[in-house]
Short mmCIF file of N, CA, C and O in Angstrom, two decimals:
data_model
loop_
_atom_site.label_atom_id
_atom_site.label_comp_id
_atom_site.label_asym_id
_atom_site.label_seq_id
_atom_site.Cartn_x
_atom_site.Cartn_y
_atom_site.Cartn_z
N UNK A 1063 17.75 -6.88 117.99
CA UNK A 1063 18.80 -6.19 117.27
C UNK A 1063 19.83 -7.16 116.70
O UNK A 1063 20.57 -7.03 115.72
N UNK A 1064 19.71 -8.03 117.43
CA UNK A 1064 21.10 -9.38 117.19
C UNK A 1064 20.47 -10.09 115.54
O UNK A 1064 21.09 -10.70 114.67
N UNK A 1065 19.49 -9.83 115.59
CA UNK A 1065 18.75 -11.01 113.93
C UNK A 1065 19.27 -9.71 113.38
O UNK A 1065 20.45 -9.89 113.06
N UNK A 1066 18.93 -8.65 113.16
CA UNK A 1066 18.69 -7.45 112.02
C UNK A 1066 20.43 -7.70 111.50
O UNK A 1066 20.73 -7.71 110.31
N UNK A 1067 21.27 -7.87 112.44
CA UNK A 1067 22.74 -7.68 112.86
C UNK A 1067 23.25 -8.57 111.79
O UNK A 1067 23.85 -8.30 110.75
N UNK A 1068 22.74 -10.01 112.44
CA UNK A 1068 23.30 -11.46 112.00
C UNK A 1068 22.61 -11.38 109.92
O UNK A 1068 23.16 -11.80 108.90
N UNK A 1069 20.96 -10.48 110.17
CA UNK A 1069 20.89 -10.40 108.65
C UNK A 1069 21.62 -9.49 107.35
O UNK A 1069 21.57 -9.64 106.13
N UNK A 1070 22.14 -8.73 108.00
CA UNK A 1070 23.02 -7.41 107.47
C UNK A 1070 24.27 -8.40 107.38
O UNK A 1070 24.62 -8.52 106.20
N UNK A 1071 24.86 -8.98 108.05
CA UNK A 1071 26.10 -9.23 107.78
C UNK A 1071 26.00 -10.52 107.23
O UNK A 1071 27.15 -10.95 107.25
N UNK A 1072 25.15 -11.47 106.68
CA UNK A 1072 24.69 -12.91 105.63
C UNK A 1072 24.41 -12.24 104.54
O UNK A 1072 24.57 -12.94 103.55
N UNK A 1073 23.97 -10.87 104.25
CA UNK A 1073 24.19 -9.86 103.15
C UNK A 1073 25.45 -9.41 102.61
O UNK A 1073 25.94 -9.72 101.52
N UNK A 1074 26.02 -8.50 103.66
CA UNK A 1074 27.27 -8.33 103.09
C UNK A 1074 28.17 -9.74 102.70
O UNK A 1074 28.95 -9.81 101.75
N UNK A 1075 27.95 -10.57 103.44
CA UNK A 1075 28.97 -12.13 102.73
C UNK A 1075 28.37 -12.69 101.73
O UNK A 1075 29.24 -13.16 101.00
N UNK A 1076 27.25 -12.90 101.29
CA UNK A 1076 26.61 -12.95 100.25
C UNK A 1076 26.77 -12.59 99.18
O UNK A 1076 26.67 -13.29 98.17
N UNK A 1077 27.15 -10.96 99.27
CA UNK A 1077 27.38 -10.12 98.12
C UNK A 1077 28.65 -10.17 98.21
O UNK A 1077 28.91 -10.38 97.02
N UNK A 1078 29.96 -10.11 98.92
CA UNK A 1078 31.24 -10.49 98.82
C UNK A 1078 31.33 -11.75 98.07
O UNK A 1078 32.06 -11.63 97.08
N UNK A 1079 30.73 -13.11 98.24
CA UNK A 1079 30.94 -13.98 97.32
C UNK A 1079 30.58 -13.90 96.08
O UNK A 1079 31.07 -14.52 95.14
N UNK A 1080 29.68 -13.12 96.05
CA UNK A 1080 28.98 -12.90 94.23
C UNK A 1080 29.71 -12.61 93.71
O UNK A 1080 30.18 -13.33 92.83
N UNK A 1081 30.46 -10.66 94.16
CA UNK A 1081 31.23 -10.80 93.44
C UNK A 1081 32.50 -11.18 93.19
O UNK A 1081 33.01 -11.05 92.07
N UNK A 1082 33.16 -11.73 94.31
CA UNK A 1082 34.44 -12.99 94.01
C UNK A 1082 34.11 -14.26 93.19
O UNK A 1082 35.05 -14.72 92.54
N UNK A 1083 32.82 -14.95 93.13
CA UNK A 1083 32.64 -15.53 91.78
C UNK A 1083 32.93 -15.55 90.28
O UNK A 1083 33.47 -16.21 89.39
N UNK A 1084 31.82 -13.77 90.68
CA UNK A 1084 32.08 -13.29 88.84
C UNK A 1084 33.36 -12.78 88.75
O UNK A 1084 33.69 -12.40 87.62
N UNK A 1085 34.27 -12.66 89.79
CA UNK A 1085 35.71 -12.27 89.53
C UNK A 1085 36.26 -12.94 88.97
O UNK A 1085 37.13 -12.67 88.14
N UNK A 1086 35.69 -14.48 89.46
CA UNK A 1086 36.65 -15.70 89.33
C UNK A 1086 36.16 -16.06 87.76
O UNK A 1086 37.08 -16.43 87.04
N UNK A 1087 35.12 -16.01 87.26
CA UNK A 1087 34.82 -16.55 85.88
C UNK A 1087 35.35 -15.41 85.23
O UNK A 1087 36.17 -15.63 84.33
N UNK A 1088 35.11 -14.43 85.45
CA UNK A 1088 35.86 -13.31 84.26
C UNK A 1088 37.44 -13.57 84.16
O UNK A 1088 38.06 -13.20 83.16
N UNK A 1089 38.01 -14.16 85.12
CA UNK A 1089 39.43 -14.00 85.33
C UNK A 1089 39.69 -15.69 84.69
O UNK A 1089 40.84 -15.96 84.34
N UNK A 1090 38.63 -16.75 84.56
CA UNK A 1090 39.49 -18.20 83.55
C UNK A 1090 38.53 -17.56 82.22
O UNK A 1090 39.00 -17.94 81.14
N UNK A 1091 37.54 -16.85 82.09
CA UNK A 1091 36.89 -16.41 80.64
C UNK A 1091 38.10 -15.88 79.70
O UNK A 1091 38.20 -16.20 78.51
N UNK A 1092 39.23 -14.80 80.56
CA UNK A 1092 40.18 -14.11 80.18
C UNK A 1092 41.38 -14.45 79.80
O UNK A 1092 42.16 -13.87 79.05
N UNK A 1093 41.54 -15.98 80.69
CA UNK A 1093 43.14 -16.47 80.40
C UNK A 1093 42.62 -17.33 78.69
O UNK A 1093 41.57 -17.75 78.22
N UNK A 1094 43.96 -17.24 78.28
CA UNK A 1094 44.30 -17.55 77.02
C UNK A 1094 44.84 -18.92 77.13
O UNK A 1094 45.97 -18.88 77.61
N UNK A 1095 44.45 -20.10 76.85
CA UNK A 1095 45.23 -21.01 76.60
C UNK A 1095 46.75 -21.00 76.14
O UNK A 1095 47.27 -19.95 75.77
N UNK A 1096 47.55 -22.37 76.17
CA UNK A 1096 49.42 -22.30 75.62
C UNK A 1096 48.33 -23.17 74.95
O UNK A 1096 47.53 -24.02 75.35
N UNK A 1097 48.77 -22.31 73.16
CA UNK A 1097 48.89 -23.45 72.12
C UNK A 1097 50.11 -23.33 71.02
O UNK A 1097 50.46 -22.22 70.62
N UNK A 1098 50.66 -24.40 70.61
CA UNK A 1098 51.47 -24.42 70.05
C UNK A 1098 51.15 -23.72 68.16
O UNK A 1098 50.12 -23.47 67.54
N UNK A 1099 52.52 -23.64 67.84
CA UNK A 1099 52.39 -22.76 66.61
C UNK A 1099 52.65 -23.12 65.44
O UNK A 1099 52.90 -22.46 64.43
N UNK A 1100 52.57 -24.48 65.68
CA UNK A 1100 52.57 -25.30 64.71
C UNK A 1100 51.12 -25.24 63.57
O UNK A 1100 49.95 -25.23 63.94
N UNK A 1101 51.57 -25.21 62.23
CA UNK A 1101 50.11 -25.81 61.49
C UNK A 1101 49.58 -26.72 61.31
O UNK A 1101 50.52 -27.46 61.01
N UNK A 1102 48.46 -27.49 61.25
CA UNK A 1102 47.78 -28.45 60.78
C UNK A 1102 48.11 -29.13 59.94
O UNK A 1102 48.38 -30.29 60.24
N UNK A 1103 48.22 -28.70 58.55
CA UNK A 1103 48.59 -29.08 57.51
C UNK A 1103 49.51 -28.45 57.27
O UNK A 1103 49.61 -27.31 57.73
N UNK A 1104 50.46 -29.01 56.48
CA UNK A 1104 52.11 -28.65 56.15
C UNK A 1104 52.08 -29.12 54.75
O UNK A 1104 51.71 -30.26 54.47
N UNK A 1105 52.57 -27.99 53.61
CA UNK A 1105 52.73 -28.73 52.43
C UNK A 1105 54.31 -28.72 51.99
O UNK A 1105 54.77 -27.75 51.38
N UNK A 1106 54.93 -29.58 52.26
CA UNK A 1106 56.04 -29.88 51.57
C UNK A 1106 56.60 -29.31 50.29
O UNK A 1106 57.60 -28.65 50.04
N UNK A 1107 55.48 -29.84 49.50
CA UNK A 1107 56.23 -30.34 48.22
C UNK A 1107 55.29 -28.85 47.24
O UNK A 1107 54.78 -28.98 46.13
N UNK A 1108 55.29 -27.92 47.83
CA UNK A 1108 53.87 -26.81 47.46
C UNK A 1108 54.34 -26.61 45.73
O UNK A 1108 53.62 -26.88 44.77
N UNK A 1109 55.34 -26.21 45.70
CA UNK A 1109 55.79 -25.45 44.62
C UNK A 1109 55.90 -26.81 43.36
O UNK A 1109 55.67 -26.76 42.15
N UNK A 1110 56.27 -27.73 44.04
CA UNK A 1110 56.30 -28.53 42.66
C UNK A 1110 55.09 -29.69 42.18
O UNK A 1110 55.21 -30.78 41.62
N UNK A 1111 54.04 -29.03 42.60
CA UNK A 1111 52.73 -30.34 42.57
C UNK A 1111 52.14 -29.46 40.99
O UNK A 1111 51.28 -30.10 40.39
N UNK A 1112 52.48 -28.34 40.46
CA UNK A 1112 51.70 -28.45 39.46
C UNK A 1112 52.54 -28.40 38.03
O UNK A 1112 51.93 -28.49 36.96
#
């Protein structure tokens, strides 16, 4: 009875880590990077180049 016991409960922790894994990748898949709001290219001089 003690194996059936010890195998039921390497199951349930098994499946507790699975899904605290996929918790854990859905939860950095989800965060958003800090990016700044700056543009790339900046045109100065826009209005008087033509």
């Amino acid at each position: 009875m003690s194996r059936l016991l010890a195998a039921a409960l390497t199951v349930v922790v098994a499946a507790a880590l699975a899904v605290g894994a996929a918790l854990g990748v859905v939860a950095l898949l989800d965060a958003t990077p800090d990016q700044p709001n700056t543009p790339l290219i900046t045109y100065e001089n826009a209005g008087q180049e033509r």
